[in-house]
CSV table of C-alpha atoms in Angstrom, one decimal:
chain,number,residue,atom,x,y,z
A,1207,MET,CA,-31.5,4.4,-7.2
A,1208,PRO,CA,-31.7,8.1,-6.1
A,1209,THR,CA,-34.2,10.1,-8.0
A,1210,ASN,CA,-35.0,13.8,-8.4
A,1211,GLN,CA,-31.7,14.9,-6.8
A,1212,PRO,CA,-31.4,18.5,-5.6
A,1213,ASP,CA,-31.0,21.2,-8.2
A,1214,CYS,CA,-27.4,21.7,-9.3
A,1215,PRO,CA,-25.5,25.0,-9.7
A,1216,CYS,CA,-24.9,24.4,-13.4
A,1217,GLY,CA,-27.9,26.3,-14.9
A,1218,CYS,CA,-30.4,23.4,-14.4
A,1219,GLN,CA,-33.7,24.4,-12.9
A,1220,ASP,CA,-37.2,23.1,-12.3
A,1221,ILE,CA,-40.1,25.1,-13.6
A,1222,THR,CA,-43.5,23.6,-12.6
A,1223,THR,CA,-45.7,26.6,-12.9
A,1224,GLU,CA,-48.9,26.6,-14.9
A,1225,ASN,CA,-50.1,29.4,-17.2
A,1226,THR,CA,-53.6,30.5,-16.4
A,1227,SER,CA,-54.5,30.3,-20.1
A,1228,TYR,CA,-52.8,26.9,-21.0
A,1229,ALA,CA,-51.2,23.9,-19.4
A,1230,PHE,CA,-47.4,24.1,-19.4
A,1231,VAL,CA,-45.6,20.7,-19.2
A,1232,ALA,CA,-42.3,21.0,-17.4
A,1233,VAL,CA,-39.4,18.7,-16.7
A,1234,SER,CA,-39.7,17.9,-13.0
A,1235,GLY,CA,-36.7,15.6,-12.7
A,1236,MET,CA,-34.5,12.8,-14.0
A,1237,SER,CA,-34.1,9.3,-12.6
A,1238,VAL,CA,-31.2,6.9,-13.4
A,1239,SER,CA,-31.1,3.1,-13.2
A,1240,GLY,CA,-27.9,1.1,-13.4
A,1241,ALA,CA,-25.4,3.6,-12.1
A,1242,THR,CA,-24.5,5.1,-8.7
A,1243,TRP,CA,-25.1,8.7,-7.8
A,1244,VAL,CA,-21.9,10.6,-6.8
A,1245,THR,CA,-22.4,12.8,-3.8
A,1246,ASN,CA,-20.8,16.3,-3.6
A,1247,VAL,CA,-20.5,16.6,-7.4
A,1248,PRO,CA,-22.6,19.1,-9.3
A,1249,CYS,CA,-25.0,18.4,-12.1
A,1250,ASN,CA,-26.4,15.0,-11.0
A,1251,THR,CA,-23.4,12.9,-11.7
A,1252,TYR,CA,-23.6,9.1,-11.8
A,1253,VAL,CA,-20.8,6.6,-12.2
A,1254,VAL,CA,-20.9,3.0,-13.5
A,1255,GLY,CA,-18.2,0.4,-14.1
A,1256,LEU,CA,-17.6,-0.7,-17.6
A,1257,SER,CA,-19.9,-3.5,-18.7
A,1258,CYS,CA,-19.7,-4.4,-22.3
A,1259,SER,CA,-23.3,-5.7,-22.5
A,1260,ASN,CA,-25.2,-3.4,-20.1
A,1261,PHE,CA,-26.9,0.0,-20.4
A,1262,VAL,CA,-27.8,2.8,-18.0
A,1263,THR,CA,-31.4,3.9,-18.2
A,1264,VAL,CA,-32.2,7.6,-17.8
A,1265,THR,CA,-35.8,8.6,-17.5
A,1266,ALA,CA,-37.3,12.1,-17.5
A,1267,SER,CA,-40.4,12.9,-15.5
A,1268,PRO,CA,-43.0,15.5,-16.9
A,1269,ASN,CA,-45.1,17.7,-14.7
A,1270,PRO,CA,-48.0,17.1,-14.9
A,1271,SER,CA,-47.4,13.4,-15.4
A,1272,ILE,CA,-48.6,12.5,-18.9
A,1273,ASP,CA,-47.9,9.8,-21.5
A,1274,ASP,CA,-45.4,10.3,-24.3
A,1275,GLN,CA,-48.0,10.8,-26.9
A,1276,PHE,CA,-49.4,13.9,-25.1
A,1277,LEU,CA,-46.1,15.7,-24.6
A,1278,PRO,CA,-45.9,19.0,-26.3
A,1279,ALA,CA,-43.8,19.6,-29.4
A,1280,GLY,CA,-41.4,21.6,-27.4
A,1281,TRP,CA,-40.5,18.6,-25.2
A,1282,ASN,CA,-37.0,17.3,-26.2
A,1283,MET,CA,-34.5,14.8,-24.8
A,1284,THR,CA,-30.9,14.5,-26.1
A,1285,GLY,CA,-27.8,12.5,-25.3
A,1286,GLY,CA,-27.3,8.8,-25.1
A,1287,ILE,CA,-29.2,6.4,-27.2
A,1288,SER,CA,-32.9,6.6,-28.1
A,1289,THR,CA,-35.3,3.8,-27.1
A,1290,THR,CA,-38.7,2.6,-28.4
A,1291,ASN,CA,-42.0,2.3,-26.6
A,1292,ALA,CA,-44.1,-0.9,-26.7
A,1293,ASP,CA,-46.0,0.4,-29.7
A,1294,GLY,CA,-42.8,0.9,-31.7
A,1295,SER,CA,-42.7,4.7,-31.3
A,1296,THR,CA,-39.5,6.5,-30.1
A,1297,SER,CA,-39.6,7.2,-26.4
A,1298,ARG,CA,-39.5,10.9,-25.6
A,1299,THR,CA,-38.8,10.3,-21.8
A,1300,THR,CA,-36.2,7.5,-21.8
A,1301,ARG,CA,-32.6,7.4,-23.1
A,1302,LEU,CA,-29.9,4.7,-22.7
A,1303,VAL,CA,-26.2,5.1,-22.1
A,1304,ASP,CA,-23.9,2.4,-23.3
A,1305,ALA,CA,-22.0,1.1,-20.2
A,1306,GLY,CA,-19.5,-0.6,-22.6
A,1307,LYS,CA,-18.0,2.7,-23.7
A,1308,VAL,CA,-15.7,4.5,-21.3
A,1309,GLY,CA,-16.4,8.3,-21.1
A,1310,ILE,CA,-18.9,10.9,-20.0
A,1311,THR,CA,-22.4,11.2,-21.5
A,1312,THR,CA,-24.8,14.0,-20.7
A,1313,VAL,CA,-28.5,13.4,-21.0
A,1314,THR,CA,-30.7,16.5,-21.1
A,1315,SER,CA,-34.4,16.9,-21.1
A,1316,THR,CA,-36.0,20.3,-21.9
A,1317,SER,CA,-39.5,21.6,-22.2
A,1318,GLY,CA,-40.0,25.3,-22.8
A,1319,THR,CA,-37.8,27.1,-20.2
A,1320,SER,CA,-37.5,24.1,-17.9
A,1321,SER,CA,-34.5,21.8,-18.2
A,1322,GLU,CA,-32.8,18.9,-16.3
A,1323,SER,CA,-29.5,17.1,-17.0
A,1324,VAL,CA,-27.6,14.2,-15.7
A,1325,ARG,CA,-24.0,13.1,-16.4
A,1326,ILE,CA,-23.2,9.4,-16.7
A,1327,ILE,CA,-19.5,8.5,-16.3
A,1328,VAL,CA,-18.5,5.0,-17.5
A,1329,VAL,CA,-15.2,4.0,-15.9
A,1330,PHE,CA,-12.9,1.0,-16.3
A,1331,GLN,CA,-10.4,1.7,-13.6
A,1332,ILE,CA,-8.4,-0.4,-11.1
A,1333,THR,CA,-8.6,0.7,-7.5
A,1334,ASN,CA,-5.7,-0.3,-5.2
A,1335,GLN,CA,-5.3,-0.6,-1.5
A,1336,CYS,CA,-2.3,-2.1,0.3
A,1337,VAL,CA,-3.2,-4.9,2.7
A,1338,ALA,CA,-0.8,-3.7,5.4
A,1339,THR,CA,-2.2,-0.7,7.3
A,1340,SER,CA,1.3,0.9,7.7
A,1341,PRO,CA,2.6,3.0,6.2
A,1342,THR,CA,-0.7,4.9,6.4
A,1343,ASN,CA,-0.7,5.6,2.7
A,1344,GLN,CA,-2.5,2.5,1.5
A,1345,ALA,CA,-3.1,3.9,-1.9
A,1346,ARG,CA,0.6,4.0,-2.8
A,1347,THR,CA,1.9,2.3,-6.0
A,1348,THR,CA,5.4,1.9,-4.6
A,1349,ILE,CA,5.5,-1.3,-2.6
A,1350,GLY,CA,7.9,-3.7,-0.9
A,1351,VAL,CA,9.0,-7.1,-2.2
A,1352,GLY,CA,6.4,-9.6,-1.1
A,1353,GLU,CA,3.9,-6.9,-0.2
A,1354,GLN,CA,0.2,-7.5,-0.9
A,1355,VAL,CA,-2.2,-5.1,-2.6
A,1356,ASN,CA,-6.0,-5.6,-2.9
A,1357,LEU,CA,-7.2,-4.6,-6.4
A,1358,TRP,CA,-10.7,-4.1,-7.7
A,1359,LEU,CA,-12.6,-2.5,-10.5
A,1360,LEU,CA,-14.2,0.9,-9.6
A,1361,ASP,CA,-17.9,0.7,-9.1
A,1362,SER,CA,-17.9,-3.2,-9.3
A,1363,PRO,CA,-19.1,-3.6,-12.9
A,1364,ASN,CA,-21.1,-6.7,-13.9
A,1365,GLY,CA,-19.3,-9.6,-15.5
A,1366,THR,CA,-16.2,-11.7,-15.1
A,1367,PHE,CA,-13.0,-10.0,-16.1
A,1368,PRO,CA,-9.6,-11.8,-16.7
A,1369,TRP,CA,-6.6,-10.4,-14.7
A,1370,SER,CA,-2.9,-10.8,-15.4
A,1371,THR,CA,0.3,-9.6,-13.9
A,1372,SER,CA,3.8,-9.2,-15.4
A,1373,ALA,CA,5.4,-10.5,-12.2
A,1374,GLY,CA,4.4,-11.7,-8.8
A,1375,SER,CA,1.1,-13.5,-8.3
A,1376,LEU,CA,-2.6,-12.9,-8.2
A,1377,SER,CA,-5.1,-14.5,-5.8
A,1378,SER,CA,-7.6,-14.7,-8.6
A,1379,THR,CA,-7.4,-14.3,-12.3
A,1380,ASN,CA,-11.1,-13.9,-13.0
A,1381,GLY,CA,-13.7,-11.6,-11.4
A,1382,THR,CA,-14.0,-7.9,-10.4
A,1383,SER,CA,-11.3,-8.1,-7.7
A,1384,THR,CA,-8.0,-9.8,-6.9
A,1385,THR,CA,-5.0,-9.5,-4.6
A,1386,LEU,CA,-1.4,-8.9,-5.9
A,1387,THR,CA,1.5,-10.4,-4.1
A,1388,ALA,CA,4.7,-8.6,-5.2
A,1389,PRO,CA,7.6,-10.6,-6.4
A,1390,GLY,CA,10.8,-11.2,-4.3
A,1391,THR,CA,13.0,-8.9,-6.4
A,1392,ALA,CA,12.9,-5.2,-7.2
A,1393,GLN,CA,11.2,-4.5,-10.5
A,1394,SER,CA,8.2,-2.8,-12.2
A,1395,VAL,CA,5.0,-4.8,-12.1
A,1396,THR,CA,2.0,-4.1,-14.3
A,1397,VAL,CA,-1.4,-5.6,-13.5
A,1398,THR,CA,-3.9,-5.7,-16.4
A,1399,VAL,CA,-7.6,-6.5,-16.4
A,1400,GLU,CA,-9.5,-7.0,-19.6
A,1401,CYS,CA,-13.0,-6.6,-20.9
A,1402,SER,CA,-14.1,-7.8,-24.4
A,1403,CYS,CA,-14.2,-4.2,-25.5
A,1404,ARG,CA,-11.0,-2.8,-23.8
A,1405,SER,CA,-8.3,-3.3,-21.1
A,1406,THR,CA,-6.8,-1.2,-18.3
A,1407,SER,CA,-3.6,-1.5,-16.3
A,1408,LEU,CA,-2.0,-0.3,-13.1
A,1409,THR,CA,1.8,-0.3,-12.6
A,1410,PHE,CA,3.6,-0.7,-9.3
A,1411,ALA,CA,7.3,0.0,-8.5
A,1412,VAL,CA,8.5,-2.9,-6.3
A,1413,ILE,CA,11.5,-2.1,-4.2
A,1414,SER,CA,13.9,-4.3,-2.1
A,1415,PRO,CA,15.2,-3.5,1.4
A,1416,SER,CA,17.9,-0.8,1.2
A,1417,GLY,CA,19.4,-1.7,4.6
A,1418,PHE,CA,18.8,-2.8,8.2
A,1419,LEU,CA,18.8,-0.1,10.9
A,1420,PHE,CA,20.0,-1.0,14.4
A,1421,THR,CA,19.0,1.1,17.4
A,1422,ASN,CA,19.8,0.5,21.0
A,1423,GLY,CA,17.3,-1.4,23.1
A,1424,TYR,CA,18.8,-2.2,26.5
A,1425,ALA,CA,22.0,-3.6,28.0
A,1426,TYR,CA,22.3,-6.2,30.7
A,1427,GLY,CA,24.8,-8.6,32.5
A,1428,GLY,CA,27.6,-6.0,32.8
A,1429,ALA,CA,30.7,-6.8,35.0
A,1430,SER,CA,34.3,-5.6,35.2
A,1431,PRO,CA,37.3,-5.7,37.6
A,1432,PRO,CA,37.8,-5.6,40.5
A,1433,ALA,CA,34.5,-7.4,41.1
A,1434,GLN,CA,35.4,-9.9,38.3
A,1435,ASN,CA,38.6,-10.8,36.4
A,1436,TRP,CA,36.8,-10.0,33.1
A,1437,ILE,CA,34.9,-7.2,31.5
A,1438,GLY,CA,31.8,-7.8,29.4
A,1439,PHE,CA,28.1,-7.4,28.9
A,1440,ASP,CA,25.2,-8.1,26.5
A,1441,TYR,CA,22.7,-5.8,24.9
A,1442,HIS,CA,19.5,-6.0,22.8
A,1443,ALA,CA,19.3,-4.0,19.6
A,1444,ASN,CA,16.1,-3.2,17.8
A,1445,VAL,CA,16.3,-3.9,14.0
A,1446,TYR,CA,14.3,-2.3,11.3
A,1447,VAL,CA,14.1,-3.0,7.6
A,1448,GLN,CA,14.5,0.2,5.5
A,1449,PRO,CA,13.1,2.2,3.9
A,1450,ASP,CA,10.0,3.2,5.9
A,1451,SER,CA,8.0,4.1,2.8
A,1452,VAL,CA,6.8,0.5,2.1
A,1453,ASN,CA,6.0,-2.6,4.2
A,1454,PHE,CA,8.4,-5.5,4.3
A,1455,GLY,CA,6.2,-7.7,6.5
A,1456,ASN,CA,6.3,-10.6,4.1
A,1457,ILE,CA,10.1,-11.0,3.9
A,1458,SER,CA,12.5,-13.3,5.9
A,1459,PHE,CA,16.0,-12.2,6.7
A,1460,TYR,CA,19.3,-14.0,7.3
A,1461,GLU,CA,22.8,-13.5,8.7
A,1462,SER,CA,25.7,-15.1,7.0
A,1463,GLY,CA,28.6,-16.8,8.6
A,1464,ALA,CA,31.7,-14.7,9.1
A,1465,VAL,CA,35.4,-15.2,9.8
A,1466,PRO,CA,36.7,-12.7,12.4
A,1467,ILE,CA,39.2,-9.9,11.6
A,1468,THR,CA,41.4,-9.5,14.7
A,1469,THR,CA,44.1,-7.2,15.9
A,1470,GLY,CA,46.1,-6.8,19.1
A,1471,TYR,CA,44.5,-8.5,22.1
A,1472,TYR,CA,42.1,-10.5,19.9
A,1473,SER,CA,44.9,-11.9,17.7
A,1474,SER,CA,45.6,-14.6,20.4
A,1475,PRO,CA,43.6,-17.8,20.7
A,1476,PRO,CA,40.8,-18.5,21.1
A,1477,TYR,CA,39.5,-15.4,19.3
A,1478,PRO,CA,40.8,-15.9,15.7
A,1479,SER,CA,38.9,-19.2,15.4
A,1480,GLN,CA,35.6,-17.9,16.7
A,1481,ASN,CA,33.5,-17.8,13.5
A,1482,HIS,CA,30.1,-16.2,13.4
A,1483,PRO,CA,27.4,-18.9,12.7
A,1484,PRO,CA,24.9,-18.4,9.9
A,1485,ASN,CA,21.3,-18.1,11.0
A,1486,GLY,CA,17.8,-17.5,9.6
A,1487,PRO,CA,15.3,-17.3,8.2
A,1488,HIS,CA,13.8,-14.8,10.7
A,1489,SER,CA,10.3,-13.4,10.1
A,1490,VAL,CA,9.4,-9.7,10.2
A,1491,THR,CA,6.3,-7.9,11.7
A,1492,SER,CA,3.9,-6.0,9.6
A,1493,THR,CA,4.4,-2.8,11.5
A,1494,VAL,CA,6.3,0.1,9.9
A,1495,VAL,CA,7.7,2.7,12.4
A,1496,PRO,CA,7.9,6.1,10.7
A,1497,GLY,CA,11.5,7.2,10.3
A,1498,LEU,CA,12.9,3.8,11.1
A,1499,GLY,CA,11.3,1.0,8.9
A,1500,THR,CA,9.5,-2.3,9.2
A,1501,ASP,CA,10.1,-3.6,12.7
A,1502,THR,CA,11.7,-7.1,12.7
A,1503,GLY,CA,10.2,-7.7,16.1
A,1504,ILE,CA,12.9,-10.0,17.4
A,1505,GLY,CA,15.8,-7.6,17.1
A,1506,ASP,CA,19.3,-8.9,17.8
A,1507,GLU,CA,21.1,-10.0,21.0
A,1508,ILE,CA,24.8,-9.0,21.0
A,1509,GLY,CA,27.4,-9.5,23.7
A,1510,GLY,CA,31.0,-10.4,24.5
A,1511,SER,CA,33.7,-10.3,27.1
A,1512,ALA,CA,37.5,-10.2,27.6
A,1513,THR,CA,39.6,-11.5,30.5
A,1514,VAL,CA,42.5,-9.8,32.3
A,1515,PRO,CA,45.3,-8.8,31.6
A,1516,PHE,CA,43.8,-6.3,29.1
A,1517,SER,CA,45.5,-4.7,26.1
A,1518,ASN,CA,44.4,-2.8,23.0
A,1519,GLY,CA,42.7,-4.8,20.3
A,1520,GLN,CA,39.7,-5.2,18.0
A,1521,PHE,CA,37.6,-8.1,16.8
A,1522,THR,CA,35.2,-7.7,13.8
A,1523,TRP,CA,32.7,-10.0,12.2
A,1524,PRO,CA,31.7,-8.7,8.7
A,1525,ILE,CA,28.2,-10.3,8.5
A,1526,VAL,CA,26.2,-10.2,5.3
A,1527,TRP,CA,22.5,-9.6,5.9
A,1528,SER,CA,20.1,-10.8,3.2
A,1529,HIS,CA,16.4,-11.3,2.6
A,1530,SER,CA,14.0,-13.6,0.7
A,1531,VAL,CA,10.3,-13.8,-0.1
A,1532,GLY,CA,8.7,-17.2,0.1
A,1533,ASN,CA,10.8,-19.9,-1.6
A,1534,THR,CA,12.9,-17.4,-3.6
A,1535,SER,CA,16.6,-17.3,-3.3
A,1536,GLN,CA,18.3,-15.0,-0.8
A,1537,VAL,CA,19.2,-11.5,-1.9
A,1538,SER,CA,22.1,-9.8,-0.2
A,1539,VAL,CA,21.3,-6.4,1.2
A,1540,GLU,CA,24.4,-5.1,3.1
A,1541,THR,CA,27.4,-6.1,5.2
A,1542,ILE,CA,27.0,-5.2,8.9
A,1543,ASN,CA,30.0,-5.2,11.2
A,1544,GLU,CA,29.7,-6.6,14.6
A,1545,MET,CA,32.7,-5.1,16.4
A,1546,PHE,CA,34.4,-5.5,19.8
A,1547,THR,CA,37.0,-2.9,20.8
A,1548,LEU,CA,39.1,-3.3,23.9
A,1549,THR,CA,41.4,-0.6,25.3
A,1550,GLY,CA,43.5,-0.6,28.5
A,1551,SER,CA,46.1,-2.6,30.4
A,1552,ALA,CA,46.4,-5.0,33.3
A,1553,SER,CA,42.9,-5.0,35.0
A,1554,THR,CA,41.8,-1.5,33.9
A,1555,GLY,CA,40.0,-1.4,30.6
A,1556,THR,CA,37.1,-0.3,28.4
A,1557,LEU,CA,35.1,-2.6,26.2
A,1558,GLN,CA,33.0,-1.2,23.4
A,1559,ILE,CA,30.6,-3.4,21.5
A,1560,GLN,CA,28.9,-2.2,18.3
A,1561,LYS,CA,26.7,-3.6,15.6
A,1562,GLY,CA,25.5,-1.4,12.8
A,1563,ALA,CA,24.5,2.0,14.3
A,1564,SER,CA,23.9,0.5,17.8
A,1565,GLY,CA,26.3,0.0,20.6
A,1566,TYR,CA,27.3,0.2,24.3
A,1567,THR,CA,30.5,0.7,26.2
A,1568,LEU,CA,31.6,-0.3,29.7
A,1569,SER,CA,34.7,0.8,31.6
A,1570,SER,CA,36.1,-0.8,34.8
A,1571,PRO,CA,35.2,-0.6,37.7
A,1572,ASN,CA,31.6,-0.1,36.5
A,1573,SER,CA,28.9,-2.7,35.8
A,1574,THR,CA,26.4,-0.6,33.9
A,1575,PRO,CA,27.0,-0.3,30.1
A,1576,GLN,CA,26.3,3.1,28.5
A,1577,PRO,CA,24.9,3.6,25.0
A,1578,ILE,CA,27.3,5.1,22.5
A,1579,GLN,CA,24.7,6.6,20.1
């Protein structure tokens, strides 16, 4: 352990001078065993994790180095718990701090005008770090359904500690660390770790997807009259799970079946009987794009066509998008319309295809669809 740390700006000082007429015994330093020195903190501060059966040892060093029995009457040591020497006498250079009691203990040794102090901070605190590296704030306590969080006791105290959670699951229920997997539904989750002398908890807000965001990727396969007797195209949409404040990398998502709603041109066969097939589960990546959400990775392929003669009409599939975590039931998130709108007459027309916030449009006689957002 570090010993004789640099003088602190809290009034502590080392005086090791010797009077010409008598020997002056000064406090030259303090050493600590069983705790970790905290850098960039004044007054020689040490931290130790709660351990109900352990103690931190603080030892003062006299200058010149002499045995307890020869220390002057003015030598004094306070704070913590006194200890005894091998001969049964009370030690004047060693004190103990109970690592089973959370709090701050200051141990001070003085002799004449010389003085040294150390602070021992006993903590019983859960530290958390989200497994996913995006969003960049891995210390957050708002997490997505199914998201995983590494948990451990600060300063790794000695012993085996039982862990429990109000919901979700833990990778281990004994030890100094574990990993929480959030449940598949939105709720408050409290993780608790216990010691024989106390317990501590950390609460997480688990949220579900609020929606699926569609953005345009690229369009392909466009054609229209007079080159063809039909108008149509396909396009790829990028799909993100919102919000972007958490990571939804452990969910799966689904599309429901849907019966079309048709008007005008699309009211005639075969369009009214073209139902949307249900599909899923589809996995999601662990990458969160700021401002967008967790990237699904696969996106969505969307396309359609209409043959001449054209007339005005609209075809809409109201598709329910849902998610699940592991073997849990699907939870509906929102209804997303996949919509085809045709305007025109004879062999002159415009076809617009939209899904969510994405979409492209194509007008004859062109073959290159244009984005509408």
